[in-house]
Each structure stands twice: as structure tokens, then as C-alpha cells.
CSV table of C-alpha atoms and ligand atoms in Angstrom, one decimal:
chain,number,residue,atom,x,y,z
A,6,UNK,CA,68.4,110.6,112.9
A,7,UNK,CA,71.6,109.1,111.5
A,8,UNK,CA,74.6,108.4,113.6
A,9,UNK,CA,76.9,111.3,114.3
A,10,UNK,CA,79.8,111.8,111.8
A,11,UNK,CA,82.4,111.0,114.4
A,12,UNK,CA,81.0,107.5,114.6
A,13,UNK,CA,81.8,106.6,111.0
A,14,UNK,CA,85.2,108.4,111.1
A,15,UNK,CA,86.2,106.4,114.2
A,16,UNK,CA,85.2,103.2,112.4
A,17,UNK,CA,87.2,104.1,109.3
A,18,UNK,CA,90.2,105.3,111.4
A,19,UNK,CA,90.2,102.0,113.4
A,20,UNK,CA,89.5,99.5,110.7
A,21,UNK,CA,92.8,97.8,111.1
A,22,UNK,CA,92.4,97.3,114.9
A,23,UNK,CA,88.9,95.9,114.2
A,24,UNK,CA,90.4,93.4,111.8
A,25,UNK,CA,93.0,92.5,114.5
A,26,UNK,CA,90.1,91.9,116.9
A,27,UNK,CA,88.5,89.5,114.3
A,28,UNK,CA,91.9,87.8,113.7
A,29,UNK,CA,92.2,87.1,117.5
A,30,UNK,CA,88.7,85.7,117.5
A,31,UNK,CA,89.2,83.5,114.4
A,32,UNK,CA,92.4,82.1,115.9
A,33,UNK,CA,90.3,80.5,118.7
A,34,UNK,CA,88.8,77.3,117.1
A,35,UNK,CA,85.6,77.4,119.0
A,36,UNK,CA,83.9,74.4,117.3
A,37,UNK,CA,80.9,73.4,119.4
A,38,UNK,CA,80.1,70.2,117.6
A,39,UNK,CA,83.3,68.3,118.4
A,40,UNK,CA,84.2,67.3,122.0
A,41,UNK,CA,87.9,67.7,121.4
A,42,UNK,CA,87.5,71.4,120.8
A,43,UNK,CA,85.3,72.2,123.8
A,44,UNK,CA,88.1,73.9,125.7
A,45,UNK,CA,88.5,76.4,122.8
A,46,UNK,CA,84.8,77.3,123.1
A,47,UNK,CA,85.4,78.2,126.7
A,48,UNK,CA,88.5,80.2,125.7
A,49,UNK,CA,86.4,82.1,123.2
A,50,UNK,CA,83.9,83.0,125.9
A,51,UNK,CA,86.7,84.3,128.1
A,52,UNK,CA,88.1,86.3,125.2
A,53,UNK,CA,84.7,88.0,124.7
A,54,UNK,CA,84.1,88.6,128.3
A,55,UNK,CA,87.5,90.4,128.5
A,56,UNK,CA,86.8,92.5,125.4
A,57,UNK,CA,83.4,93.5,126.7
A,58,UNK,CA,84.7,94.4,130.1
A,59,UNK,CA,87.4,96.6,128.6
A,60,UNK,CA,84.6,98.5,126.8
A,61,UNK,CA,82.7,99.1,130.0
A,62,UNK,CA,80.0,96.5,129.4
A,63,UNK,CA,78.6,94.8,132.5
A,64,UNK,CA,79.0,91.2,131.7
A,65,UNK,CA,78.7,87.8,133.3
A,66,UNK,CA,78.8,84.2,132.1
A,67,UNK,CA,75.9,81.8,132.8
A,68,UNK,CA,76.5,78.1,133.3
A,69,UNK,CA,74.1,76.2,131.2
A,70,UNK,CA,74.9,72.8,132.7
A,71,UNK,CA,76.0,69.6,130.9
A,72,UNK,CA,75.0,67.7,127.8
A,73,UNK,CA,76.0,64.5,126.1
A,74,UNK,CA,77.9,64.7,122.8
A,75,UNK,CA,78.8,61.5,121.0
A,76,UNK,CA,78.3,59.5,124.2
A,77,UNK,CA,80.5,61.8,126.3
A,78,UNK,CA,79.1,64.0,129.0
A,79,UNK,CA,80.4,67.6,128.6
A,80,UNK,CA,80.1,71.0,130.2
A,81,UNK,CA,78.1,73.3,128.0
A,82,UNK,CA,79.8,76.6,126.9
A,83,UNK,CA,78.4,79.5,129.0
A,84,UNK,CA,75.9,82.0,127.7
A,85,UNK,CA,77.4,85.5,127.9
A,86,UNK,CA,74.9,88.1,129.2
A,87,UNK,CA,75.9,91.8,129.2
A,88,UNK,CA,74.4,95.2,129.4
A,89,UNK,CA,75.5,98.8,128.9
A,90,UNK,CA,73.2,101.8,129.6
A,91,UNK,CA,70.1,101.9,131.8
A,92,UNK,CA,68.4,105.1,130.8
A,93,UNK,CA,64.6,104.8,131.2
A,94,UNK,CA,64.1,107.4,128.5
A,95,UNK,CA,65.8,105.2,125.9
A,96,UNK,CA,64.7,102.0,124.3
A,97,UNK,CA,66.5,98.8,125.2
A,98,UNK,CA,67.7,96.6,122.3
A,99,UNK,CA,68.9,93.0,122.9
A,100,UNK,CA,71.7,91.8,120.6
A,101,UNK,CA,72.1,88.1,120.1
A,102,UNK,CA,75.1,86.4,118.3
A,103,UNK,CA,76.9,83.1,118.6
A,104,UNK,CA,80.6,82.6,119.3
A,105,UNK,CA,80.9,79.0,118.3
A,106,UNK,CA,81.7,77.9,114.8
A,107,UNK,CA,81.4,74.9,112.4
A,108,UNK,CA,84.3,72.5,112.2
A,109,UNK,CA,87.1,73.2,109.7
A,110,UNK,CA,90.2,71.4,108.6
A,111,UNK,CA,92.9,72.5,106.1
A,112,UNK,CA,92.5,69.0,104.6
A,113,UNK,CA,88.8,69.7,103.8
A,114,UNK,CA,90.1,71.8,100.9
A,115,UNK,CA,90.8,75.2,102.5
A,116,UNK,CA,93.4,77.3,100.7
A,117,UNK,CA,94.7,78.7,104.0
A,118,UNK,CA,94.8,77.6,107.6
A,119,UNK,CA,91.0,78.0,108.6
A,120,UNK,CA,91.8,79.3,112.1
A,121,UNK,CA,94.1,82.0,110.9
A,122,UNK,CA,92.5,85.1,109.5
A,123,UNK,CA,94.0,85.5,106.0
A,124,UNK,CA,93.3,88.8,104.2
A,125,UNK,CA,93.6,88.8,100.5
A,126,UNK,CA,94.7,92.4,99.7
A,127,UNK,CA,93.6,92.1,96.1
A,128,UNK,CA,90.0,91.3,96.8
A,129,UNK,CA,89.7,92.6,100.3
A,130,UNK,CA,88.4,89.3,101.5
A,131,UNK,CA,89.1,88.1,105.0
A,132,UNK,CA,89.3,84.3,105.0
A,133,UNK,CA,88.8,82.2,108.1
A,134,UNK,CA,86.3,80.0,109.9
A,135,UNK,CA,83.7,82.1,111.6
A,136,UNK,CA,84.7,85.3,109.8
A,137,UNK,CA,81.1,85.7,108.6
A,138,UNK,CA,79.3,83.1,110.7
A,139,UNK,CA,79.2,84.6,113.3
A,140,UNK,CA,82.4,86.2,114.7
A,141,UNK,CA,82.5,89.2,112.4
A,142,UNK,CA,78.9,90.3,113.1
A,143,UNK,CA,79.3,89.6,116.9
A,144,UNK,CA,82.5,91.7,117.0
A,145,UNK,CA,80.7,94.3,114.9
A,146,UNK,CA,78.5,95.1,117.9
A,147,UNK,CA,81.6,95.4,120.1
A,148,UNK,CA,83.2,97.7,117.5
A,149,UNK,CA,80.1,99.9,117.6
A,150,UNK,CA,80.4,100.2,121.4
A,151,UNK,CA,84.1,100.9,121.2
A,152,UNK,CA,83.5,103.7,118.7
A,153,UNK,CA,81.0,105.3,121.0
A,154,UNK,CA,82.9,105.0,124.2
A,155,UNK,CA,86.2,106.1,122.7
A,156,UNK,CA,84.7,109.1,120.8
A,157,UNK,CA,82.5,110.1,123.7
A,158,UNK,CA,79.3,109.6,121.7
A,159,UNK,CA,76.3,108.8,123.8
A,160,UNK,CA,74.8,105.4,122.9
A,161,UNK,CA,71.3,106.1,121.5
A,162,UNK,CA,69.8,103.1,123.2
A,163,UNK,CA,70.4,100.8,126.2
A,164,UNK,CA,72.0,97.6,125.0
A,165,UNK,CA,71.7,94.0,126.3
A,166,UNK,CA,73.8,91.2,124.9
A,167,UNK,CA,73.2,87.5,124.8
A,168,UNK,CA,76.0,85.6,123.1
A,169,UNK,CA,75.9,81.8,123.0
A,170,UNK,CA,78.5,79.1,122.2
A,171,UNK,CA,76.2,76.2,121.1
A,172,UNK,CA,74.2,77.7,118.2
A,173,UNK,CA,75.8,75.5,115.5
A,174,UNK,CA,74.9,72.4,117.6
A,175,UNK,CA,71.3,73.1,118.5
A,176,UNK,CA,71.5,75.8,121.2
A,177,UNK,CA,71.4,73.3,124.1
A,178,UNK,CA,70.3,75.0,127.3
A,179,UNK,CA,69.6,78.4,125.9
A,180,UNK,CA,65.8,78.2,125.6
A,181,UNK,CA,65.5,77.5,129.3
A,182,UNK,CA,67.8,80.4,130.2
A,183,UNK,CA,65.8,82.8,128.0
A,184,UNK,CA,62.5,81.6,129.5
A,185,UNK,CA,63.8,81.9,133.0
A,186,UNK,CA,65.3,85.4,132.5
A,187,UNK,CA,62.2,86.9,130.7
A,188,UNK,CA,59.8,87.6,133.5
A,189,UNK,CA,59.6,91.0,135.2
A,190,UNK,CA,62.7,92.0,137.1
A,191,UNK,CA,64.8,89.4,135.3
A,192,UNK,CA,67.7,90.0,132.9
A,193,UNK,CA,65.7,90.4,129.7
A,194,UNK,CA,62.9,92.4,131.2
A,195,UNK,CA,62.5,95.8,129.6
A,196,UNK,CA,63.8,94.8,126.1
A,197,UNK,CA,61.9,96.6,123.4
A,198,UNK,CA,63.2,94.7,120.4
A,199,UNK,CA,65.9,92.1,119.4
A,200,UNK,CA,68.5,92.4,116.7
A,201,UNK,CA,70.4,89.3,115.4
A,202,UNK,CA,73.2,89.7,112.9
A,203,UNK,CA,73.7,86.1,111.9
A,204,UNK,CA,72.6,85.9,108.3
A,205,UNK,CA,73.8,87.1,104.8
A,206,UNK,CA,72.8,89.1,101.8
A,207,UNK,CA,71.3,86.9,99.1
A,208,UNK,CA,74.0,87.8,96.6
A,209,UNK,CA,77.1,90.0,96.6
A,210,UNK,CA,75.5,93.4,95.8
A,211,UNK,CA,72.1,94.0,97.5
A,212,UNK,CA,71.7,94.3,101.2
A,213,UNK,CA,68.7,92.6,102.8
A,214,UNK,CA,66.7,92.3,106.0
A,215,UNK,CA,65.4,88.9,106.9
A,216,UNK,CA,62.0,88.4,108.5
A,217,UNK,CA,61.7,84.6,108.5
A,218,UNK,CA,63.9,81.5,109.1
A,219,UNK,CA,63.2,77.9,108.6
A,220,UNK,CA,63.1,75.5,111.5
A,221,UNK,CA,64.8,72.1,111.6
A,222,UNK,CA,64.4,68.5,112.6
A,223,UNK,CA,67.6,66.6,112.6
A,224,UNK,CA,67.6,62.7,112.6
A,225,UNK,CA,70.0,59.9,113.0
A,226,UNK,CA,68.9,56.5,111.6
A,227,UNK,CA,71.0,53.5,112.7
A,228,UNK,CA,70.8,50.0,111.3
A,229,UNK,CA,72.6,47.3,113.2
A,230,UNK,CA,73.2,43.7,112.5
A,231,UNK,CA,76.3,41.5,112.4
A,232,UNK,CA,78.5,41.4,115.5
A,233,UNK,CA,81.7,42.3,113.4
A,234,UNK,CA,82.9,43.5,110.0
A,235,UNK,CA,82.5,40.5,107.7
A,236,UNK,CA,84.1,39.3,104.4
A,237,UNK,CA,81.8,40.2,101.6
A,238,UNK,CA,82.8,37.2,99.6
A,239,UNK,CA,81.7,34.9,102.4
A,240,UNK,CA,78.7,36.8,103.8
A,241,UNK,CA,77.5,38.8,100.7
A,242,UNK,CA,74.0,37.4,99.8
A,243,UNK,CA,73.9,35.4,103.0
A,244,UNK,CA,73.3,38.0,105.7
A,245,UNK,CA,71.3,41.2,105.9
A,246,UNK,CA,73.8,44.0,105.4
A,247,UNK,CA,73.2,47.2,107.5
A,248,UNK,CA,74.7,49.5,104.9
A,249,UNK,CA,72.4,48.2,102.2
A,250,UNK,CA,69.3,48.6,104.4
A,251,UNK,CA,70.4,52.1,105.4
A,252,UNK,CA,71.1,53.2,101.8
A,253,UNK,CA,67.7,51.8,100.8
A,254,UNK,CA,66.0,53.9,103.6
A,255,UNK,CA,67.9,57.1,102.7
A,256,UNK,CA,66.9,56.6,99.1
A,257,UNK,CA,63.2,56.8,100.2
A,258,UNK,CA,63.5,60.3,101.7
A,259,UNK,CA,64.0,62.8,98.8
A,260,UNK,CA,64.1,62.9,95.0
A,261,UNK,CA,67.2,64.3,93.2
A,262,UNK,CA,65.1,67.4,92.4
A,263,UNK,CA,64.4,68.2,96.0
A,264,UNK,CA,60.9,66.7,96.5
A,265,UNK,CA,60.4,65.2,99.9
A,266,UNK,CA,59.0,61.6,99.5
A,267,UNK,CA,57.5,61.3,103.0
A,268,UNK,CA,53.7,61.3,102.7
A,269,UNK,CA,51.9,63.8,105.0
A,270,UNK,CA,54.6,66.5,105.3
A,271,UNK,CA,53.4,68.6,102.3
A,272,UNK,CA,49.9,68.9,104.0
A,273,UNK,CA,51.5,70.8,106.9
A,274,UNK,CA,52.9,73.5,104.6
A,275,UNK,CA,50.9,76.8,104.5
A,276,UNK,CA,49.9,77.4,100.8
A,277,UNK,CA,51.6,80.0,98.7
A,278,UNK,CA,49.3,82.9,98.0
A,279,UNK,CA,49.5,85.1,94.9
A,280,UNK,CA,50.4,88.1,97.1
A,281,UNK,CA,53.3,86.2,98.7
A,282,UNK,CA,54.5,85.0,95.3
A,283,UNK,CA,54.9,88.6,94.2
A,284,UNK,CA,57.2,89.3,97.2
A,285,UNK,CA,59.7,86.8,95.7
A,286,UNK,CA,59.4,88.2,92.2
A,287,UNK,CA,60.7,91.6,93.3
A,288,UNK,CA,63.8,90.4,95.1
A,289,UNK,CA,67.1,91.2,93.4
A,290,UNK,CA,68.1,87.6,92.7
A,291,UNK,CA,68.8,85.3,89.8
A,292,UNK,CA,69.6,81.7,89.3
A,293,UNK,CA,73.1,82.9,88.4
A,294,UNK,CA,73.4,84.1,92.0
A,295,UNK,CA,72.7,80.7,93.4
A,296,UNK,CA,75.2,79.2,91.1
A,297,UNK,CA,77.8,81.8,92.0
A,298,UNK,CA,77.4,81.0,95.7
A,299,UNK,CA,77.4,77.3,95.0
A,300,UNK,CA,80.5,77.6,92.8
A,301,UNK,CA,79.0,75.5,90.0
A,302,UNK,CA,76.0,75.5,87.6
A,303,UNK,CA,73.9,73.1,89.7
A,304,UNK,CA,70.6,75.0,90.4
A,305,UNK,CA,67.6,72.7,90.5
A,306,UNK,CA,65.5,75.1,88.5
A,307,UNK,CA,65.8,78.0,86.0
A,308,UNK,CA,62.9,79.7,87.6
A,309,UNK,CA,64.0,82.4,90.1
A,310,UNK,CA,60.7,82.2,92.1
A,311,UNK,CA,61.0,78.4,92.3
A,312,UNK,CA,64.6,78.7,93.6
A,313,UNK,CA,63.7,81.4,96.1
A,314,UNK,CA,60.6,79.6,97.4
A,315,UNK,CA,62.5,76.4,97.6
A,316,UNK,CA,64.9,78.1,100.0
A,317,UNK,CA,62.6,80.4,101.9
A,318,UNK,CA,59.2,79.0,102.2
A,319,UNK,CA,59.2,75.3,101.3
A,320,UNK,CA,60.7,72.5,103.4
A,321,UNK,CA,63.9,70.7,102.2
A,322,UNK,CA,65.5,67.4,103.2
A,323,UNK,CA,69.2,67.0,103.1
A,324,UNK,CA,71.3,63.9,103.7
A,325,UNK,CA,74.4,64.9,105.6
A,326,UNK,CA,76.4,61.8,105.9
A,327,UNK,CA,76.9,58.2,106.9
A,328,UNK,CA,78.9,57.0,109.9
A,329,UNK,CA,80.3,53.5,109.5
A,330,UNK,CA,80.9,53.9,105.8
A,331,UNK,CA,84.2,52.7,104.3
A,332,UNK,CA,85.7,56.0,103.2
A,333,UNK,CA,89.4,55.3,103.0
A,334,UNK,CA,91.3,54.9,99.7
A,335,UNK,CA,91.6,51.4,98.3
A,336,UNK,CA,89.2,48.6,97.6
A,337,UNK,CA,88.3,46.9,100.9
A,338,UNK,CA,85.8,44.1,100.5
A,339,UNK,CA,84.2,43.7,103.9
A,340,UNK,CA,80.6,44.0,104.6
A,341,UNK,CA,80.6,47.5,106.0
A,342,UNK,CA,80.4,47.9,109.8
A,343,UNK,CA,78.1,46.3,112.3
A,344,UNK,CA,76.1,49.5,112.6
A,345,UNK,CA,75.6,52.0,109.8
A,346,UNK,CA,74.2,55.4,110.8
A,347,UNK,CA,72.7,57.9,108.4
A,348,UNK,CA,72.1,61.5,109.3
A,349,UNK,CA,69.6,63.8,107.6
A,350,UNK,CA,67.6,66.8,108.5
A,351,UNK,CA,64.4,68.5,107.3
A,352,UNK,CA,64.2,72.3,107.2
A,353,UNK,CA,60.7,73.3,108.4
A,354,UNK,CA,58.4,76.1,107.3
A,355,UNK,CA,55.1,77.3,108.7
A,356,UNK,CA,53.0,75.4,109.8
A,357,UNK,CA,55.4,72.5,110.4
A,358,UNK,CA,56.8,72.0,113.9
A,359,UNK,CA,59.2,69.3,115.1
A,360,UNK,CA,56.4,67.9,117.2
A,361,UNK,CA,54.2,67.4,114.1
A,362,UNK,CA,56.9,66.2,111.8
A,363,UNK,CA,58.7,63.7,114.1
A,364,UNK,CA,56.0,61.0,114.3
A,365,UNK,CA,55.4,61.3,110.5
A,366,UNK,CA,59.1,60.8,109.7
A,367,UNK,CA,59.6,58.0,112.3
A,368,UNK,CA,56.4,56.0,111.3
A,369,UNK,CA,57.4,56.3,107.6
A,370,UNK,CA,60.9,55.0,108.1
A,371,UNK,CA,59.7,52.2,110.3
A,372,UNK,CA,57.1,51.3,107.7
A,373,UNK,CA,59.7,51.3,104.9
A,374,UNK,CA,62.1,49.3,107.0
A,375,UNK,CA,59.4,46.7,107.8
A,376,UNK,CA,58.9,46.2,104.0
A,377,UNK,CA,62.5,45.1,103.7
A,378,UNK,CA,61.9,42.0,106.0
A,379,UNK,CA,65.4,42.6,107.3
A,380,UNK,CA,66.6,40.9,110.5
A,381,UNK,CA,68.7,43.9,111.3
A,382,UNK,CA,67.6,46.4,113.9
A,383,UNK,CA,66.5,49.9,113.2
A,384,UNK,CA,66.8,52.9,115.6
A,385,UNK,CA,65.7,56.5,114.8
A,386,UNK,CA,66.7,59.4,116.9
A,387,UNK,CA,65.9,63.1,116.7
A,388,UNK,CA,69.2,64.9,117.5
A,389,UNK,CA,67.7,68.4,117.7
A,390,UNK,CA,64.9,70.5,116.5
A,391,UNK,CA,63.6,74.0,116.2
A,392,UNK,CA,60.4,75.7,114.9
A,393,UNK,CA,60.3,78.0,111.9
A,394,UNK,CA,59.9,81.8,112.5
A,395,UNK,CA,58.3,84.6,110.5
A,396,UNK,CA,57.6,88.1,111.7
A,397,UNK,CA,56.1,91.4,110.4
A,398,UNK,CA,58.7,93.4,108.5
A,399,UNK,CA,56.5,96.5,108.8
A,400,UNK,CA,57.5,96.9,112.5
A,401,UNK,CA,59.6,100.0,113.6
A,402,UNK,CA,62.5,97.7,114.2
A,403,UNK,CA,62.6,97.0,110.5
A,404,UNK,CA,61.9,100.6,109.5
A,405,UNK,CA,65.0,101.6,111.5
A,406,UNK,CA,67.1,99.0,109.8
A,407,UNK,CA,65.8,100.0,106.3
A,408,UNK,CA,66.8,103.6,106.9
A,409,UNK,CA,70.2,102.5,108.3
A,410,UNK,CA,70.9,100.3,105.3
A,411,UNK,CA,69.9,103.1,102.9
A,412,UNK,CA,72.3,105.5,104.7
A,413,UNK,CA,75.2,103.1,104.6
A,414,UNK,CA,74.7,101.3,101.3
A,415,UNK,CA,72.6,103.8,99.3
A,416,UNK,CA,70.2,101.0,98.5
A,417,UNK,CA,66.9,99.9,99.8
A,418,UNK,CA,67.3,96.4,101.3
A,419,UNK,CA,65.4,93.4,99.9
A,420,UNK,CA,63.1,91.8,102.5
A,421,UNK,CA,63.9,88.1,102.6
A,422,UNK,CA,63.2,84.9,104.4
A,423,UNK,CA,66.0,82.5,104.9
A,424,UNK,CA,66.5,78.8,104.5
A,425,UNK,CA,68.8,78.4,107.5
A,426,UNK,CA,67.8,78.2,111.2
A,427,UNK,CA,68.5,80.1,114.4
A,428,UNK,CA,66.2,78.3,116.8
A,429,UNK,CA,66.4,81.0,119.6
A,430,UNK,CA,64.9,83.6,117.3
A,431,UNK,CA,61.4,82.2,118.0
A,432,UNK,CA,62.2,81.7,121.6
A,433,UNK,CA,63.1,85.4,122.0
A,434,UNK,CA,60.0,86.5,120.0
A,435,UNK,CA,57.7,84.3,122.2
A,436,UNK,CA,59.3,84.7,125.6
A,437,UNK,CA,59.8,88.5,125.3
A,438,UNK,CA,56.8,89.3,123.1
A,439,UNK,CA,58.8,91.7,121.0
A,440,UNK,CA,59.9,92.0,117.4
A,441,UNK,CA,63.1,90.3,116.2
A,442,UNK,CA,65.1,91.7,113.3
A,443,UNK,CA,67.8,89.8,111.3
A,444,UNK,CA,70.3,92.4,110.1
A,445,UNK,CA,73.0,90.8,108.0
A,446,UNK,CA,76.7,91.8,107.8
A,447,UNK,CA,78.0,89.3,105.2
A,448,UNK,CA,77.3,88.4,101.6
A,449,UNK,CA,75.7,85.3,100.0
A,450,UNK,CA,79.0,84.0,98.8
A,451,UNK,CA,80.7,84.1,102.2
A,452,UNK,CA,80.7,80.3,102.4
A,453,UNK,CA,79.3,79.9,105.9
A,454,UNK,CA,79.8,76.2,107.0
A,455,UNK,CA,81.9,75.7,103.9
A,456,UNK,CA,85.6,75.7,102.9
A,457,UNK,CA,87.3,79.2,102.5
A,458,UNK,CA,84.6,81.0,104.5
A,459,UNK,CA,85.3,84.7,104.2
A,460,UNK,CA,83.9,88.1,105.1
A,461,UNK,CA,84.7,91.0,102.8
A,462,UNK,CA,86.6,93.8,104.5
A,463,UNK,CA,84.0,96.3,103.3
A,464,UNK,CA,81.2,94.2,104.7
A,465,UNK,CA,82.9,94.1,108.1
A,466,UNK,CA,83.7,97.8,108.2
A,467,UNK,CA,80.6,99.2,106.5
A,468,UNK,CA,78.6,96.5,108.4
A,469,UNK,CA,79.9,97.9,111.7
A,470,UNK,CA,78.7,101.3,110.6
A,471,UNK,CA,75.4,99.7,109.6
A,472,UNK,CA,74.9,98.1,113.1
A,473,UNK,CA,75.7,101.4,114.8
A,474,UNK,CA,73.5,103.5,112.5
A,475,UNK,CA,70.6,101.1,113.0
A,476,UNK,CA,70.9,101.7,116.8
A,477,UNK,CA,70.7,105.5,116.2
A,478,UNK,CA,67.7,105.1,113.9
A,479,UNK,CA,66.0,103.0,116.6
A,480,UNK,CA,66.9,105.7,119.1
A,481,UNK,CA,65.2,108.3,117.0
A,482,UNK,CA,61.9,106.4,116.5
A,483,UNK,CA,59.2,107.3,118.9
A,484,UNK,CA,57.0,104.4,119.9
A,485,UNK,CA,53.9,105.0,122.0
B,523,BES,N1,74.1,81.7,110.5
B,523,BES,C1,73.4,80.5,110.4
B,523,BES,C2,71.9,80.6,110.1
B,523,BES,C3,71.6,81.0,108.7
B,523,BES,C4,71.9,80.1,107.7
B,523,BES,C5,71.0,82.2,108.4
B,523,BES,C6,71.7,80.5,106.4
B,523,BES,C7,70.8,82.6,107.1
B,523,BES,C8,71.1,81.7,106.1
B,523,BES,C9,73.5,79.7,111.7
B,523,BES,O1,74.8,79.8,112.3
B,523,BES,C10,73.4,78.2,111.4
B,523,BES,O2,74.0,77.7,110.6
B,523,BES,N2,72.5,77.6,112.1
B,523,BES,C11,72.3,76.2,112.1
B,523,BES,C12,71.3,75.9,113.2
B,523,BES,C13,71.0,74.4,113.4
B,523,BES,C14,72.2,73.6,113.8
B,523,BES,C15,69.9,74.3,114.4
B,523,BES,C16,71.7,75.8,110.7
B,523,BES,O3,70.9,76.5,110.1
B,523,BES,O4,72.2,74.7,110.2
B,524,ZN,ZN1,75.5,81.6,112.4
């Protein structure tokens, strides 16, 4: 059963006010990874609580305690838990999304102020940090509720909401809340399935449903030595330089063609079967799509399956940055900083877990450092981690989403796994023992985490219809 016609008409008639809602949300720079922005993350939570209350959703904020960010103790942003409908004859669907965003500065190379939603009338693109990841999809659910409430359409399912403000920084505190609220009689009790809209199509034309995500292990490697910055003319070739040691270690991690150089990790990866290989062959994707999303002809391989498996079912190791590096203009000649800190992460696939991977990575780096005979000190920290997740796309939750996608986009969605991570996905699956679906709103070229992030107006508006139609399809399926 598809959604009643009035639902789609309401969405079309109110598209401008939905865009205004997104503009208000984008204007709040809720960057979770930077202590200076923490108040804005709280403001974003308040904005959502008000919006939800005005739609008749029962909502409360849950204090997740404190954490330490860059040496500073900070209050964690609250989890927002909400519910609407409590009909025992209906299924209950839990919707998860995150209201924090990645950092963004105009000086990073944005064409417009990142925290001001900037529509481009020619292309229909709505530019702004968080437009696609994940404020547009989060508001999509509120748009759906609004359309039902205002047009007097009965919601086809009971809804529960769990919105968090720390997803981009490792979801601190949320796992414990989910585990505490899952037993009988608690908030998440009675949920039949979970839907998360926090992913993207693979390209700009074919919708998809995602049934797997990679996990992650994120590391900081610090090399410390001299008590102060030193003159390289005086101390070069006389002291062990932290930056030199660090660069040497970082150079031991991954080859330029993406192969991880740490022995032992490859043994943890489940082998690719012929049957699984075929699943990648049928996906509507080409190397040109990767290069379009990346904005340059830089794909590692010309083989589509190699590119897809590299993203979806093989691990990857990326070096994110170096603290303590001289990065200003000019030609300073000191021996760089007393401590040089390198940051890198490994995306994990089944059967890797952070618990298995951590000792392998740490032992390897310690061994490589020992070979340098350096008198500097090495410290390796795991900043956060999450396990990979894969589910069965044959479940009714996926069947409902396939039908909804066909109704809205007139295309059968590709079934994909994704290279990114949403650590709570597995926590929900395990703690609630129910199926989790990833139902994307945005496109592969949205530029999540990048400069000029955008959401196409059509993806926001049709995506809102998709989310609502999915709920109606779920409502119509009988599960015994
Ligand atoms: N929306 C992404 C997850 C994602 C990325 C889904 C790519 C599909 C494709 C999410 O907001 C995200 O970026 N998560 C972080 C989590 C990490 C900090 C634990 C990520 O993947 O880097
Ligand atoms: Zn996201």
C-alpha cells in the first residue's frame, strides 16, 4: 500500500517551508569535533526538540555525561529520544539520525558561507554543511510527520526517534544508552525494525539501499623528543627528529595503491566468494562515477569490481593529518616541533574488529619504531573504534524500502554496502535484535565531509516522500 495521495501533495505544496526548515538547521554550526562549537551542538538539540514538540512528538533529551576532547573536559551533547503513536496493532519503527556535522570553514575552499544554506536555482542544489550529512535526512522524517499531522493522515506505524549529536566524533555515550534502554519496559522495547537515513546513492542517478557498513579504528601516533623547536642548521643530523621518525612510520602503513602494509590484517578479512563478486558486477556504477564524485581522474583501478570491493568489502587505511607540522607559508628552518602527532584510521570489514586489529597495529608500529633506534618516545592511542555491520537485505524492512523507492523514483534500487561507518548501527541490531535498514536521501556527489557539501532539492523533496512512503509500505506488510 503506497502512501495516500494527499501525503505527496502536501510535501510538494510545502517544499519551500521544508527548505526553510533545512536552512534554519544548517545555520546552526553543530560541529561535534571542535570544543569551541559545543554550545552550537546544544542549540541544535534545542532547535530539534522544539520542532518535534510542535509536531506533537513526545520528546526528551538524555544527558550522556562528559567526555574529554583535546584535553578539555566537556559535556556531551544530549541524545534526543522521541515517540509518536502507540497503537499495539501497528509496527513500531525506530528512526536514527545525527544532528552534528563535520567542521567547515569558508577558507577551506567553500564557494559560499558553509553555515548558510545557499540554493543554486539553476541546478537545484542546496549547498551547506550538513545539508546531506545528516540534517536533510533527519528533517526529512520531521517533514513526513508534519505532512501527516497537518493533512490528517493517520501515521501507518508507531514511530520512535533517536537523534544524536556526536556521530561524527565516535558516538560517545550512545552505546551505553541504547543498551540501557533496550530491555523490556524501556524506551526501545517493542521496536520492530530500525531505519537510518545517513548514507548516499553511489552516483547521481540510481537510488540504493545499503545493507553493510565498514567499521573503523582511529589512531593517533605521537613521537616526542627535543624540549623545544630547534634550529635545523645547528641540530639537523645531530638529534633524532620527531617529524622524521613519524613520517617514516606513516610511510610503513599503506602503499599508494591502497594496500595495507601491516602484516596480519589481511588474514582477518572474510574471503570474497564468486557469488558475492556477482553482486558487485550488477551494481549501476562505473569508474567514471568515482571520478565524478572525487572531482578528478584519480581512481586507483579501471576495474569497476575492484573499485567497489575496495570501498565496500575490503579494509582501507587513510592518513588524515599531522599535528605539529609546519604548515604556514614561508621557508622556516627549524626542526619541527617537540612532538609530532600523526592521525590515521583503518576502515574495518568482517571479520575484523577493533579488539582484533588494535594489538596488531600497535605491535607493528612499535616494532617499526624500534628498528629506527631513535631516542625519541613513541605513543600510540586508539581515539575511537566501531565494528563493521552487514545484514540480510531479504528482510521485510528492505522489501518495504524497495517498493517505496520504486514508487518514488520508478527504479529498482541497487543493494550496496558502504565504506563509511555509523557505529551505532550494529549496536541497534545487537541490542534490539531487529533488522536495520539504511535508506539514503542524498547522492554520491553530495560531498559529505567535503567542501561545498550539497543536497539536491529534488533529493530532499522526493526523499521526504520516499521516507514517508517507506513507512506506509512497512505498515502494509504483515509479519507473523
Ligand atoms: N554519513 C556518514 C556515514 C557514511 C559515510 C555512510 C559514507 C555512507 C557512506 C557518517 O556521518 C560518518 O561520516 N561517519 C563517520 C563515523 C566515524 C567518525 C566513526 C565516518 O564514517 O567517518
Ligand atoms: Zn552522517
